Amino acid sequence: MKRRNTPTKEAVIAVLSASNRAMSQEAIEQKIEIEIDRATVYRALNQFCEDGIVHKVVADDGRQYFAMCKKCDQQALPENHFHFRCIKCQTIECLREMVQFSVPETYQVEKFNCVLVGTCGNCA
């Protein structure tokens, strides 16, 4: 379905495109330089998630973060990938490296949402 482009949607995408990390809705709103409505930003973010433009990360702190997965070495990140939240700088980033995990033999994983928590390389 073709969606109407609005100044709010353009502003949200511009903020996310300029960031190399996942951002909370509040952080996105703080970076937008036009008058915005919080509910409109929320709807725009969810539409972008539905359309596959942005992905949502629900972190261990229960907050939702949004990120545009950028291409790395000509390959887009897979839909299911791990994220890392730094406890010092509070950033969340997509991990481009594969993280190995296992489940019991009879289980079949279709999707996952995993956030590893610790100290990032910049804060170490």
PDB file of C-alpha atoms in Angstrom:
ATOM      1  CA  MET A   1       0.000   0.000   0.000  1.00  0.00           C
ATOM      2  CA  LYS A   2       1.374   3.391  -0.995  1.00  0.00           C
ATOM      3  CA  ARG A   3       1.551   5.713   1.985  1.00  0.00           C
ATOM      4  CA  ARG A   4       1.321   9.468   1.937  1.00  0.00           C
ATOM      5  CA  ASN A   5       4.549  11.309   2.637  1.00  0.00           C
ATOM      6  CA  THR A   6       4.336  13.991   5.336  1.00  0.00           C
ATOM      7  CA  PRO A   7       6.781  16.478   6.848  1.00  0.00           C
ATOM      8  CA  THR A   8       6.794  14.431  10.076  1.00  0.00           C
ATOM      9  CA  LYS A   9       7.659  11.211   8.217  1.00  0.00           C
ATOM     10  CA  GLU A  10      10.405  12.984   6.284  1.00  0.00           C
ATOM     11  CA  ALA A  11      11.836  14.406   9.518  1.00  0.00           C
ATOM     12  CA  VAL A  12      11.747  11.023  11.292  1.00  0.00           C
ATOM     13  CA  ILE A  13      13.496   9.271   8.394  1.00  0.00           C
ATOM     14  CA  ALA A  14      16.109  12.034   8.195  1.00  0.00           C
ATOM     15  CA  VAL A  15      16.951  11.612  11.894  1.00  0.00           C
ATOM     16  CA  LEU A  16      17.133   7.810  11.664  1.00  0.00           C
ATOM     17  CA  SER A  17      19.176   7.935   8.446  1.00  0.00           C
ATOM     18  CA  ALA A  18      21.739  10.209  10.081  1.00  0.00           C
ATOM     19  CA  SER A  19      22.148   7.897  13.065  1.00  0.00           C
ATOM     20  CA  ASN A  20      24.191   4.713  13.102  1.00  0.00           C
ATOM     21  CA  ARG A  21      22.422   3.484  16.248  1.00  0.00           C
ATOM     22  CA  ALA A  22      18.911   2.666  17.357  1.00  0.00           C
ATOM     23  CA  MET A  23      17.065   5.570  18.961  1.00  0.00           C
ATOM     24  CA  SER A  24      14.120   5.862  21.321  1.00  0.00           C
ATOM     25  CA  GLN A  25      11.069   7.805  20.192  1.00  0.00           C
ATOM     26  CA  GLU A  26      11.972  10.554  22.669  1.00  0.00           C
ATOM     27  CA  ALA A  27      15.492  10.867  21.247  1.00  0.00           C
ATOM     28  CA  ILE A  28      14.083  11.060  17.712  1.00  0.00           C
ATOM     29  CA  GLU A  29      11.607  13.764  18.745  1.00  0.00           C
ATOM     30  CA  GLN A  30      14.408  15.831  20.329  1.00  0.00           C
ATOM     31  CA  LYS A  31      16.368  15.839  17.062  1.00  0.00           C
ATOM     32  CA  ILE A  32      13.425  16.866  14.863  1.00  0.00           C
ATOM     33  CA  GLU A  33      13.492  20.595  14.154  1.00  0.00           C
ATOM     34  CA  ILE A  34       9.838  21.045  13.183  1.00  0.00           C
ATOM     35  CA  GLU A  35       6.716  21.211  15.353  1.00  0.00           C
ATOM     36  CA  ILE A  36       5.545  17.624  15.817  1.00  0.00           C
ATOM     37  CA  ASP A  37       2.838  15.663  17.509  1.00  0.00           C
ATOM     38  CA  ARG A  38       4.035  12.734  19.644  1.00  0.00           C
ATOM     39  CA  ALA A  39       1.225  10.426  18.442  1.00  0.00           C
ATOM     40  CA  THR A  40       2.035  11.217  14.802  1.00  0.00           C
ATOM     41  CA  VAL A  41       5.684  10.294  15.341  1.00  0.00           C
ATOM     42  CA  TYR A  42       4.593   7.047  17.005  1.00  0.00           C
ATOM     43  CA  ARG A  43       2.299   6.175  14.067  1.00  0.00           C
ATOM     44  CA  ALA A  44       5.026   7.053  11.546  1.00  0.00           C
ATOM     45  CA  LEU A  45       7.564   4.826  13.314  1.00  0.00           C
ATOM     46  CA  ASN A  46       5.140   1.902  13.403  1.00  0.00           C
ATOM     47  CA  GLN A  47       4.269   2.367   9.706  1.00  0.00           C
ATOM     48  CA  PHE A  48       7.976   2.346   8.851  1.00  0.00           C
ATOM     49  CA  CYS A  49       8.311  -0.912  10.812  1.00  0.00           C
ATOM     50  CA  GLU A  50       5.328  -2.441   8.954  1.00  0.00           C
ATOM     51  CA  ASP A  51       6.845  -1.375   5.628  1.00  0.00           C
ATOM     52  CA  GLY A  52      10.253  -2.852   6.482  1.00  0.00           C
ATOM     53  CA  ILE A  53      12.071   0.490   6.385  1.00  0.00           C
ATOM     54  CA  VAL A  54      12.843   0.570  10.105  1.00  0.00           C
ATOM     55  CA  HIS A  55      13.059  -2.159  12.687  1.00  0.00           C
ATOM     56  CA  LYS A  56      12.015  -1.982  16.303  1.00  0.00           C
ATOM     57  CA  VAL A  57      14.187  -3.205  19.140  1.00  0.00           C
ATOM     58  CA  VAL A  58      12.609  -3.895  22.508  1.00  0.00           C
ATOM     59  CA  ALA A  59      15.525  -3.660  24.912  1.00  0.00           C
ATOM     60  CA  ASP A  60      16.068  -5.266  28.267  1.00  0.00           C
ATOM     61  CA  ASP A  61      14.908  -2.030  29.912  1.00  0.00           C
ATOM     62  CA  GLY A  62      11.487  -2.447  28.253  1.00  0.00           C
ATOM     63  CA  ARG A  63      11.892   0.631  26.052  1.00  0.00           C
ATOM     64  CA  GLN A  64      11.409   0.559  22.301  1.00  0.00           C
ATOM     65  CA  TYR A  65      14.204   1.722  20.031  1.00  0.00           C
ATOM     66  CA  PHE A  66      14.069   2.207  16.261  1.00  0.00           C
ATOM     67  CA  ALA A  67      16.819   1.809  13.685  1.00  0.00           C
ATOM     68  CA  MET A  68      17.333   1.750   9.962  1.00  0.00           C
ATOM     69  CA  CYS A  69      19.573  -1.153   9.088  1.00  0.00           C
ATOM     70  CA  LYS A  70      22.291   0.135   6.847  1.00  0.00           C
ATOM     71  CA  LYS A  71      24.258  -1.892   4.375  1.00  0.00           C
ATOM     72  CA  CYS A  72      27.581  -3.240   5.512  1.00  0.00           C
ATOM     73  CA  ASP A  73      30.007  -4.626   2.954  1.00  0.00           C
ATOM     74  CA  GLN A  74      27.235  -4.579   0.312  1.00  0.00           C
ATOM     75  CA  GLN A  75      25.016  -6.881   2.397  1.00  0.00           C
ATOM     76  CA  ALA A  76      21.975  -5.742   4.346  1.00  0.00           C
ATOM     77  CA  LEU A  77      21.584  -7.060   7.849  1.00  0.00           C
ATOM     78  CA  PRO A  78      19.154  -9.959   8.112  1.00  0.00           C
ATOM     79  CA  GLU A  79      15.741  -9.310   9.642  1.00  0.00           C
ATOM     80  CA  ASN A  80      16.763 -11.275  12.714  1.00  0.00           C
ATOM     81  CA  HIS A  81      20.009 -10.068  14.203  1.00  0.00           C
ATOM     82  CA  PHE A  82      21.352  -9.255  17.640  1.00  0.00           C
ATOM     83  CA  HIS A  83      21.643  -5.829  19.205  1.00  0.00           C
ATOM     84  CA  PHE A  84      23.938  -4.476  21.912  1.00  0.00           C
ATOM     85  CA  ARG A  85      23.016  -1.935  24.618  1.00  0.00           C
ATOM     86  CA  CYS A  86      25.869  -0.175  26.388  1.00  0.00           C
ATOM     87  CA  ILE A  87      25.224   0.378  30.091  1.00  0.00           C
ATOM     88  CA  LYS A  88      27.548   3.405  30.158  1.00  0.00           C
ATOM     89  CA  CYS A  89      26.505   5.492  27.130  1.00  0.00           C
ATOM     90  CA  GLN A  90      23.032   3.904  26.791  1.00  0.00           C
ATOM     91  CA  THR A  91      23.373   3.414  23.035  1.00  0.00           C
ATOM     92  CA  ILE A  92      21.869   0.472  21.205  1.00  0.00           C
ATOM     93  CA  GLU A  93      23.419  -0.730  17.985  1.00  0.00           C
ATOM     94  CA  CYS A  94      22.859  -3.518  15.497  1.00  0.00           C
ATOM     95  CA  LEU A  95      25.542  -6.192  15.630  1.00  0.00           C
ATOM     96  CA  ARG A  96      26.718  -7.030  12.153  1.00  0.00           C
ATOM     97  CA  GLU A  97      28.567 -10.135  13.294  1.00  0.00           C
ATOM     98  CA  MET A  98      26.639 -13.363  13.664  1.00  0.00           C
ATOM     99  CA  VAL A  99      26.047 -14.449  17.247  1.00  0.00           C
ATOM    100  CA  GLN A 100      25.725 -18.180  17.725  1.00  0.00           C
ATOM    101  CA  PHE A 101      22.948 -19.596  19.858  1.00  0.00           C
ATOM    102  CA  SER A 102      21.272 -22.948  20.240  1.00  0.00           C
ATOM    103  CA  VAL A 103      17.844 -24.195  21.225  1.00  0.00           C
ATOM    104  CA  PRO A 104      16.659 -27.714  22.031  1.00  0.00           C
ATOM    105  CA  GLU A 105      16.572 -29.984  18.993  1.00  0.00           C
ATOM    106  CA  THR A 106      12.763 -30.054  18.768  1.00  0.00           C
ATOM    107  CA  TYR A 107      12.463 -26.238  18.718  1.00  0.00           C
ATOM    108  CA  GLN A 108      12.299 -24.247  15.491  1.00  0.00           C
ATOM    109  CA  VAL A 109      13.220 -20.552  15.683  1.00  0.00           C
ATOM    110  CA  GLU A 110      11.412 -18.290  13.221  1.00  0.00           C
ATOM    111  CA  LYS A 111      12.095 -14.844  14.717  1.00  0.00           C
ATOM    112  CA  PHE A 112      13.950 -13.482  17.680  1.00  0.00           C
ATOM    113  CA  ASN A 113      14.580 -10.244  19.513  1.00  0.00           C
ATOM    114  CA  CYS A 114      17.832 -10.319  21.417  1.00  0.00           C
ATOM    115  CA  VAL A 115      19.699  -7.486  23.103  1.00  0.00           C
ATOM    116  CA  LEU A 116      23.092  -8.159  24.638  1.00  0.00           C
ATOM    117  CA  VAL A 117      23.940  -5.776  27.489  1.00  0.00           C
ATOM    118  CA  GLY A 118      27.386  -4.640  28.563  1.00  0.00           C
ATOM    119  CA  THR A 119      30.023  -2.036  27.764  1.00  0.00           C
ATOM    120  CA  CYS A 120      30.655  -0.978  24.147  1.00  0.00           C
ATOM    121  CA  GLY A 121      34.105  -0.588  22.598  1.00  0.00           C
ATOM    122  CA  ASN A 122      33.992   3.215  22.921  1.00  0.00           C
ATOM    123  CA  CYS A 123      33.274   3.068  26.662  1.00  0.00           C
ATOM    124  CA  ALA A 124      35.519   0.126  27.582  1.00  0.00           C
TER     125      ALA A 124
END
